[in-house]
Coordinates of C-alpha atoms in Angstrom, one line a residue:
M267 CA 19.4 2.6 16.1
K268 CA 17.0 2.3 18.9
K269 CA 14.9 -0.7 18.4
I270 CA 11.0 -0.5 19.4
L271 CA 8.1 -3.3 19.5
L272 CA 4.8 -1.6 20.6
V273 CA 2.8 -4.8 21.9
C274 CA -0.9 -3.8 21.6
L275 CA -2.9 -5.3 24.5
I276 CA -6.1 -6.2 22.9
I277 CA -7.8 -7.4 26.2
N278 CA -9.7 -4.9 28.6
C279 CA -7.8 -6.5 31.5
I280 CA -8.9 -3.8 33.9
Q281 CA -12.5 -4.5 33.4
F282 CA -12.6 -8.2 33.7
I283 CA -10.7 -7.8 37.3
A284 CA -13.2 -5.2 38.2
S285 CA -16.2 -7.5 37.6
G286 CA -14.3 -10.7 38.6
Q287 CA -14.6 -12.4 35.3
E288 CA -11.1 -14.0 35.3
R289 CA -9.8 -17.6 35.7
P290 CA -6.5 -19.0 36.3
L291 CA -4.0 -19.4 33.2
R292 CA -3.5 -23.0 32.4
Q293 CA 0.3 -23.9 31.9
D294 CA -0.4 -25.1 28.5
E295 CA -1.6 -21.7 27.8
I296 CA 1.1 -20.0 29.4
T297 CA 3.4 -21.9 27.4
W298 CA 2.0 -20.9 24.3
F299 CA 1.7 -17.4 24.7
N300 CA 5.3 -17.3 25.9
N301 CA 6.6 -19.5 23.2
L302 CA 4.8 -17.4 20.4
Y303 CA 6.1 -14.1 21.1
P304 CA 9.8 -14.8 21.0
V305 CA 9.2 -16.2 17.4
L306 CA 7.0 -13.1 16.4
Y307 CA 9.6 -10.8 17.9
N308 CA 12.8 -12.5 15.9
A309 CA 10.2 -12.4 12.7
I310 CA 10.0 -8.7 12.3
P311 CA 12.9 -6.4 11.7
H312 CA 13.6 -3.8 14.7
E313 CA 15.7 -1.3 12.5
Y314 CA 15.2 0.4 9.4
Q315 CA 17.5 2.9 7.6
D316 CA 18.2 6.0 9.7
W317 CA 14.6 5.8 10.8
K318 CA 13.5 6.4 14.6
A319 CA 11.2 4.6 16.8
V320 CA 9.9 4.6 20.3
G321 CA 10.2 2.0 22.8
D322 CA 11.5 -1.5 23.0
G323 CA 9.1 -4.6 23.6
K324 CA 11.5 -7.5 23.7
D325 CA 10.8 -9.0 26.7
F326 CA 6.9 -10.7 27.2
D327 CA 5.4 -12.5 30.3
V328 CA 2.0 -13.8 29.6
I329 CA 1.0 -13.1 33.2
K330 CA 1.9 -9.5 33.0
Y331 CA 0.2 -9.3 29.6
F332 CA -3.3 -10.1 31.1
C333 CA -2.7 -8.8 34.4
P334 CA -0.7 -5.4 34.0
V335 CA -1.9 -3.8 37.2
E336 CA -2.8 -6.0 40.1
Y337 CA -5.3 -4.6 42.6
A338 CA -5.1 -5.2 46.2
D339 CA -8.4 -6.7 47.0
N340 CA -8.8 -8.5 43.6
S341 CA -5.6 -10.6 42.4
C342 CA -5.5 -10.9 38.7
R343 CA -2.1 -12.5 38.7
G344 CA -1.6 -15.5 36.6
K345 CA -5.4 -15.2 35.7
C346 CA -6.9 -14.4 32.4
P347 CA -10.7 -13.2 31.0
V348 CA -13.0 -16.2 31.4
S349 CA -13.6 -15.5 27.6
L350 CA -10.6 -16.6 26.1
G351 CA -10.9 -20.1 24.9
K352 CA -14.5 -19.7 24.6
G353 CA -15.7 -16.6 23.1
D354 CA -12.2 -15.1 22.7
P355 CA -9.3 -16.8 20.5
Y356 CA -5.7 -17.1 21.8
S357 CA -4.9 -14.1 19.8
L358 CA -1.8 -11.8 19.9
N359 CA -1.2 -8.4 18.3
Y360 CA 1.7 -6.1 18.0
K361 CA 2.9 -3.2 15.5
I362 CA 6.3 -1.7 14.9
E363 CA 6.4 1.3 13.4
F364 CA 9.4 3.5 12.0
S365 CA 9.4 7.6 11.2
M366 CA 11.6 9.0 9.1
P367 CA 14.0 11.5 10.6
S368 CA 12.2 15.0 11.0
E369 CA 14.6 17.1 9.2
Q370 CA 13.7 14.7 6.2
S371 CA 10.3 14.7 6.3
D372 CA 10.1 18.4 6.8
G373 CA 12.1 18.7 3.5
L374 CA 9.4 16.4 1.8
A375 CA 6.4 18.6 3.1
G376 CA 8.5 21.8 2.4
S377 CA 9.2 20.8 -1.1
A378 CA 5.4 19.2 -1.7
Y379 CA 4.1 22.7 -0.5
K380 CA 5.9 24.7 -2.8
S381 CA 5.1 22.6 -5.6
I382 CA 1.3 23.8 -5.6
T383 CA 0.3 26.6 -7.8
D384 CA -3.1 25.8 -7.8
F385 CA -5.2 24.9 -4.9
N386 CA -8.2 24.3 -7.0
N387 CA -6.1 21.3 -9.1
A388 CA -6.7 18.1 -7.5
T389 CA -4.2 16.1 -9.6
Q390 CA -1.2 18.6 -8.4
I391 CA -2.4 18.8 -4.8
A392 CA -2.6 14.9 -5.0
A393 CA 1.0 14.6 -6.4
A394 CA 2.2 16.7 -3.7
L395 CA 0.4 14.7 -1.0
K396 CA 1.6 11.6 -2.3
S397 CA 5.3 12.8 -2.1
T398 CA 5.3 13.1 1.3
A399 CA 3.2 9.7 2.1
K400 CA 6.6 8.4 2.5
S401 CA 7.9 9.1 6.2
K402 CA 6.6 6.2 8.0
L403 CA 6.6 2.9 7.6
S404 CA 4.4 0.4 9.9
I405 CA 4.1 -3.4 10.2
Q406 CA 1.5 -5.0 12.1
V407 CA 1.2 -8.8 12.7
M408 CA -2.1 -10.2 14.6
V409 CA -2.4 -14.1 15.3
N410 CA -5.9 -16.2 15.5
I411 CA -7.8 -13.7 13.8
S412 CA -11.8 -14.6 14.3
S413 CA -13.5 -11.5 12.6
G414 CA -16.1 -13.4 10.7
G415 CA -17.0 -12.8 6.9
S416 CA -17.8 -9.2 7.0
G417 CA -14.2 -8.3 6.4
A418 CA -12.0 -6.8 9.0
F419 CA -8.8 -6.0 6.9
L420 CA -9.0 -2.8 4.5
L421 CA -7.0 -3.1 1.1
S422 CA -7.1 0.4 -0.5
Y423 CA -5.8 1.3 -3.6
C424 CA -6.3 3.8 -6.8
S425 CA -8.9 2.5 -9.5
K426 CA -6.1 3.0 -12.1
S427 CA -3.6 0.8 -10.5
P428 CA -4.6 -2.7 -9.7
P429 CA -3.4 -4.2 -6.5
E430 CA -0.2 -5.9 -6.9
K431 CA 0.5 -9.6 -5.9
I432 CA 3.4 -9.9 -3.3
T433 CA 5.7 -12.8 -3.6
L434 CA 6.9 -14.7 -0.7
P435 CA 9.2 -17.5 0.1
I436 CA 6.4 -19.4 1.8
P437 CA 2.6 -20.1 0.8
A438 CA 0.3 -17.3 1.7
T439 CA -3.6 -17.6 1.1
L440 CA -3.7 -13.7 -0.1
A441 CA -0.6 -11.4 -0.5
L442 CA -1.7 -8.1 -2.0
I443 CA -0.1 -4.4 -2.4
G444 CA -2.5 -1.5 -3.1
I445 CA -1.2 1.7 -4.2
H446 CA -2.2 5.0 -4.0
S447 CA -1.2 7.9 -6.9
D448 CA -2.0 11.2 -8.2
G449 CA -4.5 9.3 -10.6
C450 CA -7.2 9.1 -8.1
P451 CA -7.0 12.5 -5.9
F452 CA -9.0 12.2 -2.6
M453 CA -12.1 14.7 -2.8
S454 CA -14.4 16.3 0.0
D455 CA -17.4 17.7 -1.3
G456 CA -16.2 18.5 -4.8
R457 CA -12.8 20.0 -3.8
P458 CA -9.2 18.0 -3.3
D459 CA -9.2 16.7 0.3
M460 CA -6.0 18.8 1.7
S461 CA -6.3 16.6 5.1
P462 CA -6.6 13.1 4.1
G463 CA -4.7 12.0 7.2
D464 CA -2.4 8.9 5.8
A465 CA -4.8 8.0 2.7
Y466 CA -2.3 8.5 0.2
Y467 CA 0.0 5.9 1.9
D468 CA 0.4 2.2 0.2
N469 CA -0.8 -0.6 2.0
A470 CA -0.3 -4.2 1.8
I471 CA -1.9 -7.2 3.3
I472 CA -0.8 -10.8 3.9
F473 CA -2.7 -13.8 4.9
L474 CA -1.0 -17.1 6.2
G475 CA -3.0 -20.4 7.5
K476 CA -6.4 -19.7 6.4
P477 CA -8.0 -18.8 3.4
V478 CA -10.1 -15.9 2.5
A479 CA -13.3 -16.2 4.3
G480 CA -15.3 -12.9 3.1
Q481 CA -14.6 -10.2 0.7
T482 CA -16.6 -7.1 0.3
A483 CA -16.4 -3.9 -1.6
D484 CA -16.4 -0.8 0.0
D485 CA -15.3 1.9 -2.7
R486 CA -15.6 5.5 -2.7
H487 CA -16.8 8.3 -5.1
D488 CA -13.4 9.5 -5.9
G489 CA -11.9 6.7 -7.9
Q490 CA -10.7 4.8 -4.6
V491 CA -11.0 1.1 -4.6
R492 CA -11.7 -0.4 -1.3
T493 CA -12.1 -4.2 -0.5
R494 CA -12.3 -5.9 2.9
Y495 CA -11.0 -9.0 3.5
A496 CA -11.8 -11.4 6.1
I497 CA -9.8 -14.4 7.0
A498 CA -11.0 -18.1 7.9
F499 CA -11.1 -19.3 11.6
D500 CA -12.1 -22.7 12.7
K501 CA -14.3 -21.8 15.8
S502 CA -14.9 -25.3 16.9
K503 CA -10.9 -25.1 18.0
I504 CA -11.1 -22.2 19.5
G505 CA -10.2 -23.7 23.0
V506 CA -6.8 -24.9 21.7
P507 CA -4.1 -22.8 22.1
V508 CA -2.7 -23.2 18.5
T509 CA -2.2 -21.0 15.8
Q510 CA -4.6 -21.1 13.1
N511 CA -3.8 -17.8 11.1
I512 CA -1.7 -15.0 10.6
V513 CA -2.3 -11.6 9.1
V514 CA 0.2 -9.1 8.4
Q515 CA -0.6 -5.5 7.6
I516 CA 2.4 -3.1 6.2
K517 CA 1.6 0.2 5.7
G518 CA 4.3 3.2 4.0
D519 CA 5.3 3.8 0.7
A520 CA 5.4 0.9 -1.8
A521 CA 9.4 1.2 -2.0
D522 CA 9.5 1.0 1.8
I523 CA 6.8 -1.9 2.1
N524 CA 8.8 -4.1 -0.4
A525 CA 11.7 -3.5 1.3
A526 CA 10.0 -4.4 4.7
I527 CA 9.0 -7.5 3.0
K528 CA 12.2 -8.5 2.6
L529 CA 13.6 -8.0 6.2
I530 CA 10.9 -10.2 7.4
D531 CA 11.5 -13.8 8.3
W532 CA 8.4 -15.3 6.7
K533 CA 9.7 -19.0 7.4
K534 CA 9.5 -18.3 11.0
L535 CA 5.9 -16.8 10.9
Y536 CA 5.0 -19.7 8.6
Y537 CA 6.5 -22.6 10.7
L538 CA 4.0 -20.8 13.4
I539 CA 0.9 -22.4 11.9
G540 CA -0.4 -25.1 13.8
K541 CA 1.5 -24.8 16.9

């Protein structure tokens, strides 16, 4: 199966280059990023059933990470934003996503549509849409999150199905999975929402290294419970290239999420803490 690793660049390099707000990367910073990446890559599965994915991000070079495009009148090679290690933590964020083969997902969609006999029946529509929310699986890993106490990470679930704790082979400060179901139909203006996007997908959040720093309720009117979590980060050590915390978010059908959890090498991720 074709492998995928989509590296999410979180620095707007071009803006920094244009404004001249860059500085040379130190050797300890170069070493930290280049050592971190292969551990993250090897800890995450790159194949899932016969599902398809796009791209392959196995190779990584921190020089290219901060300088993907070099301009003739302003060389950014070997440089990073001046805010790195000051206002911005040493962070890395990437995501891998698998998609069910189209013939299978099309079959799910066709069966779901045929099962609806009353388009005013919210529960019936919710059941149909939930049955299609199993064609994708995404895993996102974020290292060194400094988001304050407002809660950057959303866990959502049906109020009739409280979040379940996830059992891991390593210590975790937060490990929950939220389940959506036809017990809580998504509504819009008093009618069943026929286009809720990926709202019926289940979701999981795992915190490693630092405790929960904030928890905020953000519930909806239709029985959906939404809780935003923030993870702690020691800003007094923001200038040290060391892994303080790791956040893992997984979205998909609960069965696929649980399968993915078993495929992740949690010990590799946990051993990064403090390094």
